[in-house]
mmCIF file of C-alpha atoms and ligand atoms in Angstrom:
data_model
loop_
_atom_site.group_PDB
_atom_site.id
_atom_site.type_symbol
_atom_site.label_atom_id
_atom_site.label_comp_id
_atom_site.label_asym_id
_atom_site.label_seq_id
_atom_site.Cartn_x
_atom_site.Cartn_y
_atom_site.Cartn_z
ATOM 1 C CA UNK A 93 -1.969 61.886 15.030
ATOM 2 C CA UNK A 94 1.010 59.675 15.890
ATOM 3 C CA UNK A 95 0.632 56.450 13.943
ATOM 4 C CA UNK A 96 2.504 53.129 14.040
ATOM 5 C CA UNK A 97 2.434 51.196 10.762
ATOM 6 C CA UNK A 98 3.707 47.637 10.824
ATOM 7 C CA UNK A 99 4.796 46.580 7.349
ATOM 8 C CA UNK A 100 5.196 50.243 6.436
ATOM 9 C CA UNK A 101 8.071 49.494 4.059
ATOM 10 C CA UNK A 102 5.858 47.241 1.953
ATOM 11 C CA UNK A 103 3.841 48.040 -1.144
ATOM 12 C CA UNK A 104 0.616 49.157 0.542
ATOM 13 C CA UNK A 105 2.251 50.229 3.815
ATOM 14 C CA UNK A 106 4.581 52.686 2.087
ATOM 15 C CA UNK A 107 1.716 54.328 0.177
ATOM 16 C CA UNK A 108 -0.079 54.643 3.491
ATOM 17 C CA UNK A 109 2.990 56.380 4.983
ATOM 18 C CA UNK A 110 3.021 58.849 2.090
ATOM 19 C CA UNK A 111 -0.635 59.750 2.546
ATOM 20 C CA UNK A 112 -0.424 60.094 6.330
ATOM 21 C CA UNK A 113 2.709 62.267 6.167
ATOM 22 C CA UNK A 114 1.064 64.437 3.482
ATOM 23 C CA UNK A 115 -1.896 64.865 5.829
ATOM 24 C CA UNK A 116 0.450 66.130 8.581
ATOM 25 C CA UNK A 117 0.633 63.037 10.781
ATOM 26 C CA UNK A 118 3.654 61.553 12.522
ATOM 27 C CA UNK A 119 4.522 58.056 11.292
ATOM 28 C CA UNK A 120 6.591 55.272 12.853
ATOM 29 C CA UNK A 121 7.219 52.247 10.637
ATOM 30 C CA UNK A 122 8.078 48.847 12.043
ATOM 31 C CA UNK A 123 9.251 46.411 9.377
ATOM 32 C CA UNK A 124 11.832 43.615 9.154
ATOM 33 C CA UNK A 125 12.178 44.018 5.368
ATOM 34 C CA UNK A 126 11.467 40.362 4.615
ATOM 35 C CA UNK A 127 9.024 41.380 1.902
ATOM 36 C CA UNK A 128 9.224 45.173 2.177
ATOM 37 C CA UNK A 129 12.106 47.314 0.991
ATOM 38 C CA UNK A 130 13.951 50.451 2.093
ATOM 39 C CA UNK A 131 13.585 51.654 -1.515
ATOM 40 C CA UNK A 132 9.865 52.095 -0.864
ATOM 41 C CA UNK A 133 10.507 54.585 1.948
ATOM 42 C CA UNK A 134 13.831 56.116 0.834
ATOM 43 C CA UNK A 135 12.069 59.379 -0.116
ATOM 44 C CA UNK A 136 10.623 59.870 3.392
ATOM 45 C CA UNK A 137 13.329 58.590 5.755
ATOM 46 C CA UNK A 138 14.652 62.143 6.267
ATOM 47 C CA UNK A 139 11.197 63.556 7.027
ATOM 48 C CA UNK A 140 11.156 64.889 10.590
ATOM 49 C CA UNK A 141 7.768 63.264 11.134
ATOM 50 C CA UNK A 142 9.008 59.809 10.122
ATOM 51 C CA UNK A 143 10.872 57.083 11.985
ATOM 52 C CA UNK A 144 11.864 53.565 10.928
ATOM 53 C CA UNK A 145 12.341 50.598 13.260
ATOM 54 C CA UNK A 146 13.855 47.450 11.758
ATOM 55 C CA UNK A 147 12.039 44.746 13.682
ATOM 56 C CA UNK A 148 9.989 41.610 13.218
ATOM 57 C CA UNK A 149 6.393 42.284 14.300
ATOM 58 C CA UNK A 150 6.249 38.795 15.823
ATOM 59 C CA UNK A 151 8.629 40.014 18.553
ATOM 60 C CA UNK A 152 7.453 42.181 21.468
ATOM 61 C CA UNK A 153 7.053 45.804 20.375
ATOM 62 C CA UNK A 154 8.660 48.076 22.939
ATOM 63 C CA UNK A 155 7.290 51.438 21.824
ATOM 64 C CA UNK A 156 8.083 54.168 24.354
ATOM 65 C CA UNK A 157 6.104 57.019 22.804
ATOM 66 C CA UNK A 158 2.303 56.908 22.757
ATOM 67 C CA UNK A 159 0.523 56.495 19.440
ATOM 68 C CA UNK A 160 -3.024 57.427 18.452
ATOM 69 C CA UNK A 161 -3.355 54.633 15.904
ATOM 70 C CA UNK A 162 -1.728 51.273 15.151
ATOM 71 C CA UNK A 163 -2.096 49.981 11.599
ATOM 72 C CA UNK A 164 -1.042 46.343 11.282
ATOM 73 C CA UNK A 165 -0.029 45.784 7.674
ATOM 74 C CA UNK A 166 2.964 43.472 8.111
ATOM 75 C CA UNK A 167 2.730 40.077 6.399
ATOM 76 C CA UNK A 168 3.971 38.248 3.351
ATOM 77 C CA UNK A 169 1.055 38.322 0.899
ATOM 78 C CA UNK A 170 2.039 36.722 -2.391
ATOM 79 C CA UNK A 171 0.728 33.196 -3.070
ATOM 80 C CA UNK A 172 3.490 32.476 -5.622
ATOM 81 C CA UNK A 173 4.851 28.923 -5.440
ATOM 82 C CA UNK A 174 8.353 30.000 -6.368
ATOM 83 C CA UNK A 175 8.954 33.590 -5.203
ATOM 84 C CA UNK A 176 11.284 33.632 -2.167
ATOM 85 C CA UNK A 177 9.168 36.364 -0.523
ATOM 86 C CA UNK A 178 5.837 34.598 -1.086
ATOM 87 C CA UNK A 179 4.006 33.086 1.872
ATOM 88 C CA UNK A 180 4.429 29.517 0.633
ATOM 89 C CA UNK A 181 8.182 29.928 1.148
ATOM 90 C CA UNK A 182 7.641 31.705 4.494
ATOM 91 C CA UNK A 183 4.852 29.621 6.044
ATOM 92 C CA UNK A 184 5.828 29.895 9.719
ATOM 93 C CA UNK A 185 6.777 33.583 9.446
ATOM 94 C CA UNK A 186 3.402 34.256 7.818
ATOM 95 C CA UNK A 187 1.502 32.472 10.583
ATOM 96 C CA UNK A 188 3.555 34.374 13.168
ATOM 97 C CA UNK A 189 2.925 37.755 11.521
ATOM 98 C CA UNK A 190 -0.821 37.068 11.585
ATOM 99 C CA UNK A 191 -0.916 35.551 15.070
ATOM 100 C CA UNK A 192 1.928 36.905 17.250
ATOM 101 C CA UNK A 193 2.256 40.064 15.139
ATOM 102 C CA UNK A 194 -1.427 40.886 15.540
ATOM 103 C CA UNK A 195 -1.220 40.138 19.271
ATOM 104 C CA UNK A 196 1.772 42.465 19.702
ATOM 105 C CA UNK A 197 0.234 45.233 17.596
ATOM 106 C CA UNK A 198 -3.050 44.973 19.519
ATOM 107 C CA UNK A 199 -1.047 45.130 22.748
ATOM 108 C CA UNK A 200 0.395 48.499 21.700
ATOM 109 C CA UNK A 201 -3.087 49.779 20.791
ATOM 110 C CA UNK A 202 -4.489 48.623 24.132
ATOM 111 C CA UNK A 203 -1.593 50.166 26.070
ATOM 112 C CA UNK A 204 -2.012 53.581 24.467
ATOM 113 C CA UNK A 205 -5.798 53.430 24.005
ATOM 114 C CA UNK A 206 -5.275 53.953 20.283
ATOM 115 C CA UNK A 207 -7.295 52.988 17.239
ATOM 116 C CA UNK A 208 -6.224 49.627 15.799
ATOM 117 C CA UNK A 209 -6.579 48.738 12.139
ATOM 118 C CA UNK A 210 -5.993 45.222 10.824
ATOM 119 C CA UNK A 211 -5.083 44.755 7.184
ATOM 120 C CA UNK A 212 -7.145 41.685 6.413
ATOM 121 C CA UNK A 213 -7.765 40.185 3.014
ATOM 122 C CA UNK A 214 -10.225 38.761 0.521
ATOM 123 C CA UNK A 215 -8.377 35.484 1.182
ATOM 124 C CA UNK A 216 -10.543 35.099 4.306
ATOM 125 C CA UNK A 217 -13.267 34.126 1.786
ATOM 126 C CA UNK A 218 -10.984 31.379 0.393
ATOM 127 C CA UNK A 219 -12.224 29.928 -2.904
ATOM 128 C CA UNK A 220 -15.598 31.629 -2.497
ATOM 129 C CA UNK A 221 -18.940 29.958 -3.104
ATOM 130 C CA UNK A 222 -20.748 33.302 -2.780
ATOM 131 C CA UNK A 223 -20.168 35.820 -5.551
ATOM 132 C CA UNK A 224 -19.542 38.738 -5.318
ATOM 133 C CA UNK A 225 -18.204 38.457 -1.774
ATOM 134 C CA UNK A 226 -20.120 40.320 0.942
ATOM 135 C CA UNK A 227 -18.703 40.861 4.416
ATOM 136 C CA UNK A 228 -21.234 38.485 5.974
ATOM 137 C CA UNK A 229 -19.957 35.517 3.932
ATOM 138 C CA UNK A 230 -17.867 33.221 6.153
ATOM 139 C CA UNK A 231 -15.746 31.813 3.384
ATOM 140 C CA UNK A 232 -14.561 28.525 1.969
ATOM 141 C CA UNK A 233 -11.043 27.917 3.286
ATOM 142 C CA UNK A 234 -9.187 24.626 3.584
ATOM 143 C CA UNK A 235 -7.624 24.899 7.062
ATOM 144 C CA UNK A 236 -4.683 22.653 6.129
ATOM 145 C CA UNK A 237 -4.212 23.564 2.453
ATOM 146 C CA UNK A 238 -1.054 25.365 1.298
ATOM 147 C CA UNK A 239 -2.763 28.771 1.305
ATOM 148 C CA UNK A 240 -3.984 28.229 4.874
ATOM 149 C CA UNK A 241 -0.764 29.687 6.272
ATOM 150 C CA UNK A 242 -1.960 33.058 5.030
ATOM 151 C CA UNK A 243 -5.735 32.606 5.014
ATOM 152 C CA UNK A 244 -6.026 31.126 8.486
ATOM 153 C CA UNK A 245 -3.473 33.563 9.918
ATOM 154 C CA UNK A 246 -5.649 36.440 8.699
ATOM 155 C CA UNK A 247 -8.845 34.757 9.935
ATOM 156 C CA UNK A 248 -7.214 34.282 13.349
ATOM 157 C CA UNK A 249 -6.056 37.922 13.226
ATOM 158 C CA UNK A 250 -9.663 39.029 12.634
ATOM 159 C CA UNK A 251 -10.837 36.852 15.553
ATOM 160 C CA UNK A 252 -8.168 38.313 17.834
ATOM 161 C CA UNK A 253 -9.028 41.858 16.763
ATOM 162 C CA UNK A 254 -12.714 41.316 17.568
ATOM 163 C CA UNK A 255 -11.784 39.724 20.905
ATOM 164 C CA UNK A 256 -9.722 42.801 21.870
ATOM 165 C CA UNK A 257 -12.623 44.990 20.832
ATOM 166 C CA UNK A 258 -15.193 42.990 22.803
ATOM 167 C CA UNK A 259 -13.008 42.296 25.840
ATOM 168 C CA UNK A 260 -10.865 45.426 26.145
ATOM 169 C CA UNK A 261 -12.941 47.940 24.161
ATOM 170 C CA UNK A 262 -10.074 48.613 21.756
ATOM 171 C CA UNK A 263 -11.308 50.823 18.895
ATOM 172 C CA UNK A 264 -10.750 48.363 16.071
ATOM 173 C CA UNK A 265 -11.131 48.480 12.280
ATOM 174 C CA UNK A 266 -10.777 45.536 9.898
ATOM 175 C CA UNK A 267 -10.177 46.258 6.235
ATOM 176 C CA UNK A 268 -10.551 43.283 3.883
ATOM 177 C CA UNK A 269 -8.248 44.218 1.039
ATOM 178 C CA UNK A 270 -8.917 42.722 -2.396
ATOM 179 C CA UNK A 271 -6.326 42.484 -5.195
ATOM 180 C CA UNK A 272 -4.473 45.785 -5.273
ATOM 181 C CA UNK A 273 -1.848 46.948 -7.759
ATOM 182 C CA UNK A 274 0.361 49.929 -8.449
ATOM 183 C CA UNK A 275 3.913 51.238 -8.200
ATOM 184 C CA UNK A 276 6.151 49.618 -5.535
ATOM 185 C CA UNK A 277 4.762 46.119 -5.933
ATOM 186 C CA UNK A 278 7.799 43.871 -5.551
ATOM 187 C CA UNK A 279 9.035 43.005 -9.029
ATOM 188 C CA UNK A 280 9.905 39.460 -7.963
ATOM 189 C CA UNK A 281 6.927 38.557 -5.793
ATOM 190 C CA UNK A 282 5.468 36.275 -8.441
ATOM 191 C CA UNK A 283 2.005 37.787 -8.438
ATOM 192 C CA UNK A 284 0.096 38.244 -11.623
ATOM 193 C CA UNK A 285 0.576 42.029 -11.972
ATOM 194 C CA UNK A 286 4.416 42.183 -11.755
ATOM 195 C CA UNK A 287 4.740 38.902 -13.665
ATOM 196 C CA UNK A 288 2.577 39.942 -16.618
ATOM 197 C CA UNK A 289 3.911 43.497 -16.875
ATOM 198 C CA UNK A 290 7.569 42.441 -16.716
ATOM 199 C CA UNK A 291 7.012 39.595 -19.161
ATOM 200 C CA UNK A 292 5.294 41.988 -21.582
ATOM 201 C CA UNK A 293 8.046 44.615 -21.215
ATOM 202 C CA UNK A 294 10.594 41.933 -22.109
ATOM 203 C CA UNK A 295 8.436 40.840 -25.068
ATOM 204 C CA UNK A 296 8.016 37.396 -23.534
ATOM 205 C CA UNK A 297 4.736 35.470 -23.577
ATOM 206 C CA UNK A 298 2.568 35.992 -20.489
ATOM 207 C CA UNK A 299 2.376 32.884 -18.281
ATOM 208 C CA UNK A 300 -1.292 32.125 -17.655
ATOM 209 C CA UNK A 301 -1.775 29.570 -14.907
ATOM 210 C CA UNK A 302 -4.575 27.159 -15.821
ATOM 211 C CA UNK A 303 -6.835 28.212 -18.685
ATOM 212 C CA UNK A 304 -7.129 31.857 -17.613
ATOM 213 C CA UNK A 305 -10.863 31.627 -16.908
ATOM 214 C CA UNK A 306 -10.366 32.423 -13.207
ATOM 215 C CA UNK A 307 -11.326 35.991 -12.337
ATOM 216 C CA UNK A 308 -9.901 38.784 -10.200
ATOM 217 C CA UNK A 309 -10.912 42.424 -9.640
ATOM 218 C CA UNK A 310 -7.989 44.834 -9.461
ATOM 219 C CA UNK A 311 -8.005 48.005 -7.364
ATOM 220 C CA UNK A 312 -5.470 50.785 -7.907
ATOM 221 C CA UNK A 313 -3.480 51.544 -4.780
ATOM 222 C CA UNK A 314 -4.542 55.202 -4.414
ATOM 223 C CA UNK A 315 -8.199 54.126 -4.317
ATOM 224 C CA UNK A 316 -7.400 51.555 -1.654
ATOM 225 C CA UNK A 317 -5.580 54.156 0.456
ATOM 226 C CA UNK A 318 -8.584 56.521 0.183
ATOM 227 C CA UNK A 319 -10.820 53.745 1.521
ATOM 228 C CA UNK A 320 -8.415 52.819 4.319
ATOM 229 C CA UNK A 321 -8.199 56.413 5.573
ATOM 230 C CA UNK A 322 -11.982 56.809 5.508
ATOM 231 C CA UNK A 323 -12.372 53.539 7.425
ATOM 232 C CA UNK A 324 -9.717 54.551 9.963
ATOM 233 C CA UNK A 325 -11.620 57.769 10.674
ATOM 234 C CA UNK A 326 -14.993 56.017 10.897
ATOM 235 C CA UNK A 327 -16.352 54.035 13.822
ATOM 236 C CA UNK A 328 -16.987 50.812 11.897
ATOM 237 C CA UNK A 329 -15.631 47.886 13.902
ATOM 238 C CA UNK A 330 -16.936 45.080 11.698
ATOM 239 C CA UNK A 331 -14.911 43.966 8.636
ATOM 240 C CA UNK A 332 -15.202 46.158 5.557
ATOM 241 C CA UNK A 333 -14.330 45.179 1.983
ATOM 242 C CA UNK A 334 -12.209 47.636 0.056
ATOM 243 C CA UNK A 335 -11.574 46.698 -3.566
ATOM 244 C CA UNK A 336 -12.592 47.420 -7.109
ATOM 245 C CA UNK A 337 -15.613 45.422 -8.300
ATOM 246 C CA UNK A 338 -14.524 45.543 -11.952
ATOM 247 C CA UNK A 339 -14.047 41.788 -12.496
ATOM 248 C CA UNK A 340 -12.060 40.304 -15.372
ATOM 249 C CA UNK A 341 -10.657 36.916 -16.280
ATOM 250 C CA UNK A 342 -6.912 36.405 -16.033
ATOM 251 C CA UNK A 343 -6.902 35.787 -19.811
ATOM 252 C CA UNK A 344 -8.553 39.169 -20.472
ATOM 253 C CA UNK A 345 -6.130 40.774 -18.024
ATOM 254 C CA UNK A 346 -3.164 39.310 -19.938
ATOM 255 C CA UNK A 347 -4.582 40.520 -23.252
ATOM 256 C CA UNK A 348 -5.088 44.032 -21.847
ATOM 257 C CA UNK A 349 -1.470 44.216 -20.667
ATOM 258 C CA UNK A 350 -0.142 42.885 -23.977
ATOM 259 C CA UNK A 351 -2.178 45.507 -25.813
ATOM 260 C CA UNK A 352 -1.038 48.388 -23.577
ATOM 261 C CA UNK A 353 2.617 47.373 -23.930
ATOM 262 C CA UNK A 354 2.388 46.289 -27.590
ATOM 263 C CA UNK A 355 3.787 42.882 -26.770
ATOM 264 C CA UNK A 356 3.559 40.607 -29.802
ATOM 265 C CA UNK A 357 4.515 37.439 -27.869
ATOM 266 C CA UNK A 358 0.970 36.613 -26.672
ATOM 267 C CA UNK A 359 0.320 34.158 -23.847
ATOM 268 C CA UNK A 360 1.215 30.614 -22.833
ATOM 269 C CA UNK A 361 -0.825 28.334 -20.604
ATOM 270 C CA UNK A 362 0.997 26.731 -17.690
ATOM 271 C CA UNK A 363 -0.360 24.040 -15.408
ATOM 272 C CA UNK A 364 0.829 25.935 -12.376
ATOM 273 C CA UNK A 365 -2.116 26.926 -10.196
ATOM 274 C CA UNK A 366 -1.678 26.669 -6.437
ATOM 275 C CA UNK A 367 -4.122 24.331 -4.757
ATOM 276 C CA UNK A 368 -7.066 26.464 -3.598
ATOM 277 C CA UNK A 369 -6.379 29.267 -6.124
ATOM 278 C CA UNK A 370 -9.789 31.009 -6.114
ATOM 279 C CA UNK A 371 -11.853 30.571 -9.289
ATOM 280 C CA UNK A 372 -13.518 33.934 -8.883
ATOM 281 C CA UNK A 373 -13.096 37.023 -6.767
ATOM 282 C CA UNK A 374 -15.028 40.268 -6.755
ATOM 283 C CA UNK A 375 -15.826 42.465 -3.787
ATOM 284 C CA UNK A 376 -19.300 43.605 -2.942
ATOM 285 C CA UNK A 377 -18.523 47.163 -1.809
ATOM 286 C CA UNK A 378 -22.038 48.275 -0.878
ATOM 287 C CA UNK A 379 -21.007 48.668 2.759
ATOM 288 C CA UNK A 380 -18.002 50.932 2.070
ATOM 289 C CA UNK A 381 -20.042 52.833 -0.463
ATOM 290 C CA UNK A 382 -22.976 53.461 1.880
ATOM 291 C CA UNK A 383 -21.116 53.948 5.151
ATOM 292 C CA UNK A 384 -17.945 55.692 3.944
ATOM 293 C CA UNK A 385 -19.186 57.172 0.648
ATOM 294 C CA UNK A 386 -16.205 55.413 -0.896
ATOM 295 C CA UNK A 387 -15.899 54.037 -4.385
ATOM 296 C CA UNK A 388 -12.852 53.395 -6.563
ATOM 297 C CA UNK A 389 -12.123 56.058 -9.176
ATOM 298 C CA UNK A 390 -9.087 54.900 -11.140
ATOM 299 C CA UNK A 391 -9.899 52.927 -14.300
ATOM 300 C CA UNK A 392 -7.851 49.782 -14.965
ATOM 301 C CA UNK A 393 -6.044 51.137 -18.020
ATOM 302 C CA UNK A 394 -5.044 54.345 -16.241
ATOM 303 C CA UNK A 395 -3.770 52.463 -13.187
ATOM 304 C CA UNK A 396 -1.942 49.978 -15.378
ATOM 305 C CA UNK A 397 -0.239 52.801 -17.278
ATOM 306 C CA UNK A 398 1.192 54.142 -13.978
ATOM 307 C CA UNK A 399 2.235 50.647 -12.913
ATOM 308 C CA UNK A 400 3.828 49.834 -16.267
ATOM 309 C CA UNK A 401 5.872 53.015 -16.104
ATOM 310 C CA UNK A 402 7.085 52.038 -12.596
ATOM 311 C CA UNK A 403 8.195 48.561 -13.704
ATOM 312 C CA UNK A 404 9.792 49.976 -16.863
ATOM 313 C CA UNK A 405 12.011 52.161 -14.658
ATOM 314 C CA UNK A 406 12.825 49.202 -12.433
ATOM 315 C CA UNK A 407 13.899 47.097 -15.403
ATOM 316 C CA UNK A 408 15.936 49.980 -16.884
ATOM 317 C CA UNK A 409 17.862 50.489 -13.598
HETATM 318 N N1 UDP I 269 -1.447 33.943 -12.258
HETATM 319 C C1 UDP I 269 -1.150 33.682 -13.580
HETATM 320 N N2 UDP I 269 0.123 33.895 -14.021
HETATM 321 C C2 UDP I 269 1.101 34.386 -13.238
HETATM 322 C C3 UDP I 269 0.799 34.675 -11.888
HETATM 323 C C4 UDP I 269 -0.486 34.451 -11.428
HETATM 324 O O1 UDP I 269 -2.027 33.253 -14.357
HETATM 325 O O2 UDP I 269 2.232 34.556 -13.733
HETATM 326 C C5 UDP I 269 -2.818 33.734 -11.787
HETATM 327 C C6 UDP I 269 -2.960 32.965 -10.471
HETATM 328 O O3 UDP I 269 -3.022 31.568 -10.700
HETATM 329 C C7 UDP I 269 -4.266 33.506 -9.934
HETATM 330 C C8 UDP I 269 -4.312 34.952 -10.458
HETATM 331 O O4 UDP I 269 -3.375 35.013 -11.525
HETATM 332 O O5 UDP I 269 -5.361 32.785 -10.463
HETATM 333 C C9 UDP I 269 -3.940 35.993 -9.409
HETATM 334 O O6 UDP I 269 -2.775 35.553 -8.785
HETATM 335 P P1 UDP I 269 -1.884 36.404 -7.803
HETATM 336 O O7 UDP I 269 -0.640 35.615 -7.557
HETATM 337 O O8 UDP I 269 -1.699 37.777 -8.320
HETATM 338 O O9 UDP I 269 -2.674 36.530 -6.427
HETATM 339 P P2 UDP I 269 -4.076 36.063 -5.826
HETATM 340 O O10 UDP I 269 -5.104 36.922 -6.438
HETATM 341 O O11 UDP I 269 -4.298 34.597 -6.147
HETATM 342 O O12 UDP I 269 -3.903 36.280 -4.368
#
């Protein structure tokens, strides 16, 4: 297949490129490197089946060669209040990537009659009142809160994707991605995984926002990619959760990382939670399990070991 990946120089997008190239496909990446990085794709830029276009997805995509699939993964995604590449610092760009970017990417899929996959998010559930989150839950999102620039952009993107499916019969897939971690996460994106690992490697205390009782469920990136490929090759047009249901509190997560890295500095509590920071998050993955025979395989400590070794190299460089 010939596949266009928007955001292909990002954390998840670049792992997707690797897998698709390994499987013999031809990959075109469109990315403006606002949150992605050429470092993530440096090892594949010379591959004869790979091409990179430096472009903002919110601008018209003039793709001359037909593609069999369009995978729309471009968007800022970190909710950090301070990171320059987080969506709170890029509010309009984030809304444009979700709205205009999705429109442009769907336009390419419609033009070439290709499969379209939207990278959606557990953030469509907002601060969820249903736990664990099933795909039929409509969410609890403040439409004008700070996180709305991401949450509502992705909700609009889902609506647009379904409209193209219903109106133009585009073969669409919507993957709702829960917290994912692994090598190539941006070291400075302010999310909990890079923050905690880098703090621990520097023997600093881990900054827990709030009291650490909020929960997340972390999926290793290779498991996510397995699920995405299975979904791409399926005929499921309705949204599908892909994530790891192993739920832990942020405090437990910090303690695990300190133990794995032997960091004696412990944790400090900071009153730093973004408004709308979900109290709990855990995917219900029954649908992916039953319809795709997918389930995550990589245990947290194994995935963290790989991720720690990546960040150790980054800090040593
Ligand atoms: N968090 C934290 N310390 C940090 C960074 C994040 O305690 O240094 C918390 C944050 O408040 C949230 C959770 O960790 O409750 C996960 O945050 P992240 O930024 O990774 O993304 P989210 O899951 O909210 O999209």
